[in-house]
Coordinates of C-alpha atoms (C1' of nucleotides) in Angstrom, one line a residue:
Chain A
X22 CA -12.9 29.6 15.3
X23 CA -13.5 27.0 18.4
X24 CA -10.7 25.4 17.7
X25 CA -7.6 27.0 18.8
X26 CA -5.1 24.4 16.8
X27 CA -2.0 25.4 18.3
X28 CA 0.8 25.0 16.2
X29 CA -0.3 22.8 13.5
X30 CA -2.2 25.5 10.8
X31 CA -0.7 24.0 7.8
X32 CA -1.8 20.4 8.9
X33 CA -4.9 21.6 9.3
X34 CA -5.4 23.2 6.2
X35 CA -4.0 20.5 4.2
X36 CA -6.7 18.4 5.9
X37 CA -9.4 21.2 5.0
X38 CA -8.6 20.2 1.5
X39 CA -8.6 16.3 2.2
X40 CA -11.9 16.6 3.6
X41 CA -13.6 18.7 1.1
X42 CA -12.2 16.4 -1.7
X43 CA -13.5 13.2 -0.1
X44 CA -16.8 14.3 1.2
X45 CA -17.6 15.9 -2.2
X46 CA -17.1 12.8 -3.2
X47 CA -16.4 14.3 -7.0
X48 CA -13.9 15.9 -9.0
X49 CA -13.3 19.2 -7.6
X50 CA -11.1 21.9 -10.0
X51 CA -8.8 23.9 -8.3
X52 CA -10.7 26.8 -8.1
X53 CA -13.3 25.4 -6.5
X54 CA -11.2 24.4 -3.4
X55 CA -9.5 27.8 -3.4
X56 CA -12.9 29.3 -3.1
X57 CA -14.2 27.0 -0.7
X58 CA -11.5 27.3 1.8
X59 CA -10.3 30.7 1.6
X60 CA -6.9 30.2 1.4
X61 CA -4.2 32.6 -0.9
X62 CA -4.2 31.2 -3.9
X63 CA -0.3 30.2 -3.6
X64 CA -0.9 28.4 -0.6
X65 CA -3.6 26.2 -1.7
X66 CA -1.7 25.5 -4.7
X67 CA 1.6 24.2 -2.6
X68 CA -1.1 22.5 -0.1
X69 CA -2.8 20.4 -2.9
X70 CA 0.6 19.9 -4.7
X71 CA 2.4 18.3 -1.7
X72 CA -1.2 16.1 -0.9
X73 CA -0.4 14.5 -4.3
X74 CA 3.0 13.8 -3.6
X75 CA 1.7 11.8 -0.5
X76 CA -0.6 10.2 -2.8
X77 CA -3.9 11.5 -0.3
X78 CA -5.3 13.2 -3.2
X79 CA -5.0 12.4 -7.1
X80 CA -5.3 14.8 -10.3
X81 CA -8.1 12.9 -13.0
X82 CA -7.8 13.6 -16.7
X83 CA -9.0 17.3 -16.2
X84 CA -6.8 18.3 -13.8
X85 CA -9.7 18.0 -11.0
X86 CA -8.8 16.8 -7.5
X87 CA -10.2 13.6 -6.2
X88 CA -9.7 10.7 -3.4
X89 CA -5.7 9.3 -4.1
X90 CA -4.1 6.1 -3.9
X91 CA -4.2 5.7 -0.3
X92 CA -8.0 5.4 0.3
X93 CA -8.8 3.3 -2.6
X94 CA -5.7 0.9 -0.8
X95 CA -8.4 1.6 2.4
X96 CA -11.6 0.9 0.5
X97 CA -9.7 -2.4 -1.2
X98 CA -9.2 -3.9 2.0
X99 CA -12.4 -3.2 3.6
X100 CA -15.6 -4.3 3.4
X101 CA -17.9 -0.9 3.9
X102 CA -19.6 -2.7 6.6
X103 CA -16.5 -2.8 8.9
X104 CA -16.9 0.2 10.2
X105 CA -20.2 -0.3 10.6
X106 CA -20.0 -3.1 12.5
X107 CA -17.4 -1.4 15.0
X108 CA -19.6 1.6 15.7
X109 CA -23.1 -0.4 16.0
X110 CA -20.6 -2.6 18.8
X111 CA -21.8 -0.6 22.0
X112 CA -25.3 -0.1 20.8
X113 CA -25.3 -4.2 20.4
X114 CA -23.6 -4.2 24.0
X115 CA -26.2 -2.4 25.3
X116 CA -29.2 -4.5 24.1
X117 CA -27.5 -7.4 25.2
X118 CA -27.4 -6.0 28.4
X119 CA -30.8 -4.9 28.2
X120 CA -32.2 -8.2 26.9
X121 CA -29.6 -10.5 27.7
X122 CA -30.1 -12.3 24.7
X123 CA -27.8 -12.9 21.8
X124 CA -27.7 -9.9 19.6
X125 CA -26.7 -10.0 15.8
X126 CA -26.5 -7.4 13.0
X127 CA -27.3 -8.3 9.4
X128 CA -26.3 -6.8 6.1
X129 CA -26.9 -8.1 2.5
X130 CA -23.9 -9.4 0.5
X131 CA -25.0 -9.8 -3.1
X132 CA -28.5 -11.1 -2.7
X133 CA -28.2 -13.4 0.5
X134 CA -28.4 -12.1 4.1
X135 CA -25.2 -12.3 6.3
X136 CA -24.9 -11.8 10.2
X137 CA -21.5 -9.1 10.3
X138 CA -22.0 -9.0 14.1
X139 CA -23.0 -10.7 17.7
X140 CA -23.4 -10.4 21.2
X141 CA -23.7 -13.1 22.9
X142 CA -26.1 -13.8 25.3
X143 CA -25.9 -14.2 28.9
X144 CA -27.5 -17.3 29.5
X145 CA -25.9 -20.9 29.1
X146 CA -28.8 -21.5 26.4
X147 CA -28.3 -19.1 23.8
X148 CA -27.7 -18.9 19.9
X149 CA -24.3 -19.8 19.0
X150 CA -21.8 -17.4 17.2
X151 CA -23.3 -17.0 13.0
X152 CA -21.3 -14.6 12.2
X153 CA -20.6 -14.2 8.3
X154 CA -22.9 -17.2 8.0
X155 CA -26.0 -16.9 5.3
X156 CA -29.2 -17.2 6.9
X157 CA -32.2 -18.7 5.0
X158 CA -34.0 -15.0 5.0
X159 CA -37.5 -15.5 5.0
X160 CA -37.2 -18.0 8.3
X161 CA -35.1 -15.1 10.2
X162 CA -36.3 -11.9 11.4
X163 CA -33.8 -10.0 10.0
X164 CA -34.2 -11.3 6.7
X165 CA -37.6 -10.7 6.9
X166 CA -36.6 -7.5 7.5
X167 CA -34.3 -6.9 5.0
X168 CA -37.2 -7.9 2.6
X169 CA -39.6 -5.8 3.8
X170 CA -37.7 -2.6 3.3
X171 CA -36.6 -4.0 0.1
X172 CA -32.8 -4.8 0.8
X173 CA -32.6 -7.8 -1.5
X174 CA -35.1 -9.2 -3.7
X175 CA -37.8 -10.9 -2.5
X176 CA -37.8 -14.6 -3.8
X177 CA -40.6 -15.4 -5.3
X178 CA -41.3 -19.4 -5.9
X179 CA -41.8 -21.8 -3.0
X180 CA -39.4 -21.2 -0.5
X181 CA -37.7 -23.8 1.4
X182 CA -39.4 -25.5 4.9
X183 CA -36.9 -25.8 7.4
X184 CA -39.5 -25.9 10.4
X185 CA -43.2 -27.2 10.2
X186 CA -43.6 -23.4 11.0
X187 CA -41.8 -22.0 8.3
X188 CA -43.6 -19.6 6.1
X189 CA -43.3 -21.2 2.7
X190 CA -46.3 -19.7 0.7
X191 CA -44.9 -16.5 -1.3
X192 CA -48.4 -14.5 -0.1
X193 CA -48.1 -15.4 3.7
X194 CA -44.7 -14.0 3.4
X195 CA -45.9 -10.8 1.5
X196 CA -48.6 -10.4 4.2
X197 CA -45.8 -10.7 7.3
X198 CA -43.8 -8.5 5.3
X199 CA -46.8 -5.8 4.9
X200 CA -47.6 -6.3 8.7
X201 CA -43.1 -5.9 9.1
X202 CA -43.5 -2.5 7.7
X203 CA -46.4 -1.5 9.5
X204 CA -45.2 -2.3 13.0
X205 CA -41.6 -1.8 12.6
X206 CA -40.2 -4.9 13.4
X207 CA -40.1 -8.4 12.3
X208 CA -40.5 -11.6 14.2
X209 CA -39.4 -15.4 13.6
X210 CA -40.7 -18.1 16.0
X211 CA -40.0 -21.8 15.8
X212 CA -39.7 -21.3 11.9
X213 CA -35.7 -21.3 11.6
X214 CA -35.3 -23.7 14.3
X215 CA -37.8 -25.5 16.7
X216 CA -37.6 -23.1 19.9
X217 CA -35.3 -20.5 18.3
X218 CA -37.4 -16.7 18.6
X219 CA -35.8 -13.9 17.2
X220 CA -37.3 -10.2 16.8
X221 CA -35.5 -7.6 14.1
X222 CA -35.9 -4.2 13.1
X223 CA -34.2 -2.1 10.6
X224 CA -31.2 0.1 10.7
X225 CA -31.1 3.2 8.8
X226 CA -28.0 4.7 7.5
X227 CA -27.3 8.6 6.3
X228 CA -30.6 9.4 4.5
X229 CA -32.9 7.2 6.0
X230 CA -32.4 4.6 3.9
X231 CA -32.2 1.2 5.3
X232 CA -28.8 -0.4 5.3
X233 CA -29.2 -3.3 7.7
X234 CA -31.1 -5.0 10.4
X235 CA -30.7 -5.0 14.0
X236 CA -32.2 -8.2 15.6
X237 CA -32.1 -10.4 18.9
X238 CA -32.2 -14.0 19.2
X239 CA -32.7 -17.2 21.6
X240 CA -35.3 -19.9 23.2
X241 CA -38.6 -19.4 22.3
X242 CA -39.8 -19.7 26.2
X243 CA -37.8 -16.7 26.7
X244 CA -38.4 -14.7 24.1
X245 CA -42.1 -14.9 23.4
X246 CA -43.7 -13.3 25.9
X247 CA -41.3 -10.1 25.6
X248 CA -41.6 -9.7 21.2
X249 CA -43.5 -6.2 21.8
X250 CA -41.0 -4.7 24.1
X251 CA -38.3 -6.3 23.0
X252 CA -39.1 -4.8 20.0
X253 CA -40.0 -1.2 20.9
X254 CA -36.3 -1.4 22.6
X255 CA -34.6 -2.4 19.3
X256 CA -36.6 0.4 17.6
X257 CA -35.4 2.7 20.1
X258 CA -31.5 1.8 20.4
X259 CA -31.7 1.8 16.4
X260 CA -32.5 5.2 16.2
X261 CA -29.3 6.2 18.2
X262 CA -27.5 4.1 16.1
X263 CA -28.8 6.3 13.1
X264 CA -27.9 9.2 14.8
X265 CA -24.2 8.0 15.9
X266 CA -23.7 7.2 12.3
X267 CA -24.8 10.6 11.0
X268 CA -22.9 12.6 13.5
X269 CA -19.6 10.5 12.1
X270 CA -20.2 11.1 8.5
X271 CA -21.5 14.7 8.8
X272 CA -18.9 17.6 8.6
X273 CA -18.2 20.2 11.4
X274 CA -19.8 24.1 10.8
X275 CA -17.2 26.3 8.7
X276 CA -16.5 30.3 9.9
Chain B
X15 CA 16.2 12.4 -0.1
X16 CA 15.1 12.6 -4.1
X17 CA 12.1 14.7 -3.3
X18 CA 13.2 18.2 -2.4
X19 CA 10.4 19.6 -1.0
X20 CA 10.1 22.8 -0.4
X21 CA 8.2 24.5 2.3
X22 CA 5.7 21.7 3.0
X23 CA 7.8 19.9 6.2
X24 CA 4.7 19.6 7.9
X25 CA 2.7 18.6 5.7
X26 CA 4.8 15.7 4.6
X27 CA 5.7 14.2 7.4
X28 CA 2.1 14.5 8.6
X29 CA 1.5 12.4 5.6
X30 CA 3.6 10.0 6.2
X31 CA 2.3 9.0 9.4
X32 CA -1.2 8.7 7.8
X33 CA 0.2 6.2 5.3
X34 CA 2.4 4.3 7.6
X35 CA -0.8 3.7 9.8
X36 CA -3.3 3.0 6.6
X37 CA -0.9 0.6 4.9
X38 CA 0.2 -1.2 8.2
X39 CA -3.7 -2.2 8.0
X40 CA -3.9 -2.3 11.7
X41 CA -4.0 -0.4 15.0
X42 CA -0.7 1.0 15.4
X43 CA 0.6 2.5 18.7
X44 CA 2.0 6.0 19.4
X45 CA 6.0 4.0 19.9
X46 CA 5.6 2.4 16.8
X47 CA 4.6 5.6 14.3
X48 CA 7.0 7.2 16.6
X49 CA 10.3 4.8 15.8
X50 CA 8.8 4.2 12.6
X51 CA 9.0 8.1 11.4
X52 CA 12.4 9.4 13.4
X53 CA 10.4 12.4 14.1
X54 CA 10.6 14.1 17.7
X55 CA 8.0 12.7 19.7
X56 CA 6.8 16.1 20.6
X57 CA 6.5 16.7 16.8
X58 CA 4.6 13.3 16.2
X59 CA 2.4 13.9 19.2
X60 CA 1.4 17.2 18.0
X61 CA 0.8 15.8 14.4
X62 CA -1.2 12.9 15.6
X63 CA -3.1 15.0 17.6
X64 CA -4.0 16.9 14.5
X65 CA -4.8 14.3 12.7
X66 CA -7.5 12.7 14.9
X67 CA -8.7 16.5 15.0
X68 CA -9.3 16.6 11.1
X69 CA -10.6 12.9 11.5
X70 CA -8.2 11.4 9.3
X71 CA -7.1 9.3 11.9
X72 CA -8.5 7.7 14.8
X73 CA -7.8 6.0 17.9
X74 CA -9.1 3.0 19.0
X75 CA -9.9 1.7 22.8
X76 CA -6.3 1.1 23.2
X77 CA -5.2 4.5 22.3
X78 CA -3.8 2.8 18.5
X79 CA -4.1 4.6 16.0
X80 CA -6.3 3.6 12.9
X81 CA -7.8 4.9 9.4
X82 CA -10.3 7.7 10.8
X83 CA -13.8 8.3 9.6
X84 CA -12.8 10.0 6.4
X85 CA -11.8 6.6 5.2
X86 CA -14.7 4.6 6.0
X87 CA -16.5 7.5 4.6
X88 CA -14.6 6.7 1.3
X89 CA -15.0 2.9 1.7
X90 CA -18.6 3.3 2.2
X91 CA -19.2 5.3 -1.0
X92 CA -17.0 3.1 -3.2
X93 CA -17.0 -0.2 -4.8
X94 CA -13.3 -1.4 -4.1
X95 CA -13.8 -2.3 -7.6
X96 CA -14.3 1.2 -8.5
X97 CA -10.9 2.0 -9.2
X98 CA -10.0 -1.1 -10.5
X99 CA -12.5 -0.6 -13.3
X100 CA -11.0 3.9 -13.8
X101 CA -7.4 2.4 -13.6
X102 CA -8.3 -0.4 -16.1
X103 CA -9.8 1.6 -18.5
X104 CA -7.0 2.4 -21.0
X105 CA -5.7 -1.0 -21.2
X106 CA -9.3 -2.1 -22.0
X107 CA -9.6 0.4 -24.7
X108 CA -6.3 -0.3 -25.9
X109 CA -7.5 -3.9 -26.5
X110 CA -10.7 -2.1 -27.7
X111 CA -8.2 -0.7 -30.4
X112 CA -6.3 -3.7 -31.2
X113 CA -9.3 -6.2 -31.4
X114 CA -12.2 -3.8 -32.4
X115 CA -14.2 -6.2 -30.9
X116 CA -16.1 -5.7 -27.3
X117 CA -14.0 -5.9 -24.3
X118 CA -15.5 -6.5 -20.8
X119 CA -14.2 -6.7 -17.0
X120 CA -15.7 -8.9 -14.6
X121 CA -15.6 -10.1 -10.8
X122 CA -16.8 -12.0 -8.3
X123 CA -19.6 -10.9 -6.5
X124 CA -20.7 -13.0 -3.3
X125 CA -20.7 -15.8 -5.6
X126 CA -21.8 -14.2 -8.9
X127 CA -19.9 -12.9 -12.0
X128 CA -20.4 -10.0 -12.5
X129 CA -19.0 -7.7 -15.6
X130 CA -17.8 -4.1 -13.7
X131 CA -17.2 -2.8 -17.2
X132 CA -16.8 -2.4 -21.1
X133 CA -15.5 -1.1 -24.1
X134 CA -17.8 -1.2 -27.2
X135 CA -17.2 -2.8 -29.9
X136 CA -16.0 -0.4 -33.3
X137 CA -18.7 -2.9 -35.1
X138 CA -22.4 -2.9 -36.3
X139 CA -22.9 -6.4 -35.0
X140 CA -21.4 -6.9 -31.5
X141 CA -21.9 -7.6 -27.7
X142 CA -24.6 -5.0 -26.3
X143 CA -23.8 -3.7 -22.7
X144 CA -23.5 -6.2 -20.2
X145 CA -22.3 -4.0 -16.8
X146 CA -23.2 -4.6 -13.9
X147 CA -25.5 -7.9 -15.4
X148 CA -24.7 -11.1 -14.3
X149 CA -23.4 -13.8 -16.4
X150 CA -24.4 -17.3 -15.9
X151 CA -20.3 -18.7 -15.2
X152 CA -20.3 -21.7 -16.5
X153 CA -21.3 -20.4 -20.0
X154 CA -18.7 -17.2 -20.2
X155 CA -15.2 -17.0 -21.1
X156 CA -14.7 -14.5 -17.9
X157 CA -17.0 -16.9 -15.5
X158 CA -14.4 -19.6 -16.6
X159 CA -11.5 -17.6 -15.9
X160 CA -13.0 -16.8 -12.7
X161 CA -13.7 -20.4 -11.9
X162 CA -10.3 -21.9 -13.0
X163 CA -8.2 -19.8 -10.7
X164 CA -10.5 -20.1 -7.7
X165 CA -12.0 -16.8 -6.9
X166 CA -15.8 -18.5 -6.7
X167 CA -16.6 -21.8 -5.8
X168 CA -16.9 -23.6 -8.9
X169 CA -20.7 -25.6 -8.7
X170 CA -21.1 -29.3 -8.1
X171 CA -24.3 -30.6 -9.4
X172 CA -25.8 -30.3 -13.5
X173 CA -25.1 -27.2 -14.7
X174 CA -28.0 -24.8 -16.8
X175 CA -28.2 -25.4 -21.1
X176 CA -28.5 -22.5 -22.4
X177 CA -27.6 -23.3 -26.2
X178 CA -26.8 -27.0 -27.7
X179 CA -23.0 -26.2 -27.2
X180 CA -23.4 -25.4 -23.3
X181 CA -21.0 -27.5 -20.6
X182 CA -23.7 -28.9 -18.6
X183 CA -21.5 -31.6 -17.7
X184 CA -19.3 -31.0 -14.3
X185 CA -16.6 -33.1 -15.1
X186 CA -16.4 -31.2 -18.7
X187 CA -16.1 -27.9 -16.7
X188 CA -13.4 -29.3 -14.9
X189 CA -11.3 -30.6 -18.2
X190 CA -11.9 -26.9 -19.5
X191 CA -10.8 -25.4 -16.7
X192 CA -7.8 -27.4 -16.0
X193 CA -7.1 -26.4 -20.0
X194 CA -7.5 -22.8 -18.9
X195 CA -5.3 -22.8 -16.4
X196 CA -2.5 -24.4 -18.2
X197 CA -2.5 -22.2 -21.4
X198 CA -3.7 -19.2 -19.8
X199 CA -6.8 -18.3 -21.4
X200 CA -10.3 -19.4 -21.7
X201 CA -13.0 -19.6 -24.6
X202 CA -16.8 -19.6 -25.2
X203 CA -17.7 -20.6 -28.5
X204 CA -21.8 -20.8 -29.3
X205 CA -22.1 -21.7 -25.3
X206 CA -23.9 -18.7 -24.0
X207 CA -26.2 -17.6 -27.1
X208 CA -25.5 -19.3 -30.4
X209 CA -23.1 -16.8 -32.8
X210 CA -21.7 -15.5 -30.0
X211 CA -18.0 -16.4 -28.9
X212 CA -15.6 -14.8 -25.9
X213 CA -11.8 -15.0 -24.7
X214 CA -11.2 -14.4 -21.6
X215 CA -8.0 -14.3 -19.4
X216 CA -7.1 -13.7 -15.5
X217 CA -6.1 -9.9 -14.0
X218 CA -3.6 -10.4 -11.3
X219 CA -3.8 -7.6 -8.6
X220 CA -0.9 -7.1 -6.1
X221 CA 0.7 -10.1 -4.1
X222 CA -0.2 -12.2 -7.7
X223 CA -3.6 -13.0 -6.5
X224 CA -6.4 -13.3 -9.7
X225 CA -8.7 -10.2 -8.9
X226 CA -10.8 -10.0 -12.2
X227 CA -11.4 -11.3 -15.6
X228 CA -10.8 -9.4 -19.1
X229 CA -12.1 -11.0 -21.6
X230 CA -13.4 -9.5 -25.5
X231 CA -16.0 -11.4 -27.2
X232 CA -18.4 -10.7 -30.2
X233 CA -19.8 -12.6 -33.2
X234 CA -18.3 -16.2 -33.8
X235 CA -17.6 -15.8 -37.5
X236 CA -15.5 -12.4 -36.9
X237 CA -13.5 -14.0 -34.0
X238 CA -13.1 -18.2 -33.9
X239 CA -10.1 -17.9 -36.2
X240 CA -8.5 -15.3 -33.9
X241 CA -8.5 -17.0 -30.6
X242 CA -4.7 -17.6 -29.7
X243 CA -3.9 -14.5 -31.0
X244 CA -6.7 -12.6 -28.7
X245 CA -5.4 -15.0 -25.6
X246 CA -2.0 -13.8 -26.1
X247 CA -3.0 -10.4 -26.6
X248 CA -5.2 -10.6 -23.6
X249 CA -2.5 -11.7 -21.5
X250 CA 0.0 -9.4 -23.0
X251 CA -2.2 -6.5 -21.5
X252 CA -3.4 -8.0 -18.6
X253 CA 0.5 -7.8 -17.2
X254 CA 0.2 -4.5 -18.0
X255 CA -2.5 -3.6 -16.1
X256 CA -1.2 -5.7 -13.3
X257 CA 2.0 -3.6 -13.5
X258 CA 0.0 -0.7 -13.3
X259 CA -2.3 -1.3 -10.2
X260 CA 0.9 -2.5 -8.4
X261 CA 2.9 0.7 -9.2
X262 CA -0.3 2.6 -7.4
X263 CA -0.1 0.9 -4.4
X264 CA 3.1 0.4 -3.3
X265 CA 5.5 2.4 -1.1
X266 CA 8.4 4.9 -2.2
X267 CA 11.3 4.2 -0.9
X268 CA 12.5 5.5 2.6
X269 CA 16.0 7.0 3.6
Chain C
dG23 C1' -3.1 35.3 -35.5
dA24 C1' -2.8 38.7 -32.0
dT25 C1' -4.8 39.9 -27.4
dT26 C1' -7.3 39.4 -23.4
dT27 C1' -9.1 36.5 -19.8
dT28 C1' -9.0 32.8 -16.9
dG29 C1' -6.6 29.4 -14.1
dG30 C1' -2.6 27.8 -11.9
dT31 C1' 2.4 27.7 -10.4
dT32 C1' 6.8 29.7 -8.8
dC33 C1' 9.4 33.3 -6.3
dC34 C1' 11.0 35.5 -2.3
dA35 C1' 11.4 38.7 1.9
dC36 C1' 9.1 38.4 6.1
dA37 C1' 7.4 36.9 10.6
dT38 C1' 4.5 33.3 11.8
dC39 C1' 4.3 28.8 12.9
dA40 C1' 6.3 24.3 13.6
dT41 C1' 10.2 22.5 16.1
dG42 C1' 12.3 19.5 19.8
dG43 C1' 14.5 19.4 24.3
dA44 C1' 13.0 19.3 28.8
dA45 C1' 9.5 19.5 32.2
dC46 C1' 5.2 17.6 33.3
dA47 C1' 1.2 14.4 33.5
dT48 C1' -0.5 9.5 33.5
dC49 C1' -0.7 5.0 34.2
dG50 C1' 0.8 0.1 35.6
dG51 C1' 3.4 -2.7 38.2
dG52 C1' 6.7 -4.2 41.5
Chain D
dC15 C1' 4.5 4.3 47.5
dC16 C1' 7.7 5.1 44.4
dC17 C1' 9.4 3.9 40.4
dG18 C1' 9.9 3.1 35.0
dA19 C1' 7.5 3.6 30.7
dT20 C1' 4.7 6.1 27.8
dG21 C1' 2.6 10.1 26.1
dT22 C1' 1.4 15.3 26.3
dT23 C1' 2.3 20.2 27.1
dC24 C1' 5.5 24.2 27.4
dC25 C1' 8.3 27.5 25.4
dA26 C1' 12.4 30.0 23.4
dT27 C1' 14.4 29.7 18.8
dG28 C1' 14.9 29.9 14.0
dA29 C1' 13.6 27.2 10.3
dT30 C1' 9.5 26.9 7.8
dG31 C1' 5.2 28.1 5.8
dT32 C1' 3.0 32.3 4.1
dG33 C1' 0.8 35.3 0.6
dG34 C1' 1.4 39.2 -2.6
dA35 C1' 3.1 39.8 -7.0
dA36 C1' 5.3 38.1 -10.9
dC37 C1' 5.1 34.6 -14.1
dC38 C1' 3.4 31.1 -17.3
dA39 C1' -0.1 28.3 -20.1
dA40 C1' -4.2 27.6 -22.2
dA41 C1' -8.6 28.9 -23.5
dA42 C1' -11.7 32.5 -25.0
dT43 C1' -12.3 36.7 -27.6
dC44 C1' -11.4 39.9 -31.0

DNA sequence: GATTTTGGTTCCACATCATGGAACATCGGG
DNA sequence: CCCGATGTTCCATGATGTGGAACCAAAATC
């Protein structure tokens, strides 16, 4: 194989099993692994055996093998949108740097929006730091984002004015959100906050679906003129991010 | 040491460097696995090395190790409640058994109640199934648990009437809840739909902190009479399960 | 109820693979 | 530049993991 793995085979196979077991991401019987991996049967059998006395891998009611103690303790103390956050954190740097605007990643928590993550900008004037602050969606672009591709409910009912530009009709914010989906990216100007501009798109996870939005923010003078590129750029750095999250989550080629 | 052993050194020891660095919860640096473990550092190189290879690991900009990919991979699949609700599941039925009544689980979401899972009822007439529905707090034994010991944000302002006997009142909540928390157990009676009455008591996780809500409920007539008895009973198996998620989590002892 | 099949664990002689001391890189810092 | 301090690579050695076969248990079949 490419790997030459000098002098760590069992390891390795030990982490074979792991791996299998977690990315299944179901009960798996014995056999199943055995086949899987093509190990002798004894091997396997001491392999999986001393992965469940290091509580890596757990035995259900039938005997199967699944994730152990140790990665729920993981999953308990983690938000899923940790990790997330720390791989989208050079693909934020770099729009920063491209833009030099603030730069914020949203996610949604229940049914409100929440920034996980920002840049900040370069310039004096900038938007301060909102992280894990709920935004009123439907005046920020990357709620309106989050709408469009139908990551929370939209609201339907008035909506709250927080700007004599805020959208506050349900069918004007249907039709942004049509016109979101079309172009690929949302915008917000002067509708948050007098002179605050911000342009979103969204970011898609493993199978395309979308699992949050990608969005830049600051003074309307400095923004407005720059929505369309600005927003073919996010588009673009997006996409790597997409791809940087696949290539973490997918597994390596087997002999 | 106790566990003997055989023929799975590597393996083990491998292991215990995985679990040192995933229950330290933070970046942990070569010296410290390497004092931590009393293995050669040759030997905990090489297994490190192996490790980040398999992506169980990870190394961070400062060369710390941390939980690799196959962890977030795990986190991002599962509701950290997930295993709260597999690991609760006999003690629920157990109380499903004792009670014959309906027995559900809830928790906080963002700032929502919501039930993560139930037993049925052994009756005709009984609770239908509630998981993964919200519950309007204020009205449920388990949003009152949930209130009293502080895991969401109790609301200010009038509260919704959903039958005649509904707190609507905030300074009533706060008399009930203050009653909840000194004797342990809190009751709907009529409050939520008319004829239909719920107990409900705290789940402690780990360091003692309240991480969920069982509660049983079902038709008024079959259960007003019961109510200490259930509340003891509740909190009887609650301990239990607290016992039990704390025996999954923590550490074997070390030579 | 006896017998075969399937599925998994334990045993053990063998040699492969992990081991750890020492040599070797790498990096900061004085 | 020359030092520690920290981490990685080498390599001879033997302890350790290996896999075939025997063994055991439970389910399926007769």
């Amino acid at each position: 194989m490419g790997e030459p793995a000098r002098g760590t085979q069992a390891v390795d196979r030990a982490m074979r099993l792991v791996a299998t077991v977690v990315r299944a991401d179901e009960p798996m019987a014995f056999a199943d692994l055995f086949a899987e991996c093509g190990l002798a049967k004894s091997t396997t059998s001491r392999l999986l055996t001393a992965l469940e006395r290091t509580e890596l891998l757990e035995r259900d009611d039938n005997g199967c093998y699944v994730a152990g103690p140790l990665f729920w303790l993981y999953a308990a103390r983690h938000d899923p949108w940790d990790e997330l956050v720390r791989l989208a954190r050079p693909t934020m740097e770099q729009v920063g740097a491209d833009t030099r605007e603030t730069v914020n990643l949203a996610v949604t928590r229940g049914d409100r929006v929440v920034q996980v993550g920002q840049v900040d900008t370069q310039y004096m004037l900038g938007t301060r730091d909102w992280t894990q602050v709920e935004v009123p969606a439907h005046c920020s672009a990357l709620g309106k984002v989050l709408y469009a591709y139908r990551c929370l409910p939209v609201p339907r009912g008035p909506l709250e004015r927080l700007t004599p530009r805020s959208v506050t009709d349900g069918a004007a914010l249907d039709r942004q959100l049509r016109q979101v989906l079309r172009r690929g990216w949302a915008i917000t100007v002067d509708e948050l906050e007098v002179g605050l501009c911000g342009v979103a798109v969204p970011v898609r996870g493993w199978g395309g679906d979308v699992i949050a939005a990608l969005g830049v923010s600051g003074p309307t003078p400095r923004l407005e003129d720059r929505i369309e590129d600005i927003g073919r750029l996010l588009n673009d750095r997006a996409g790597q991010l997409t791809a940087l999250l696949d290539r973490r989550t997918r597994k390596e080629g087997v002999a």
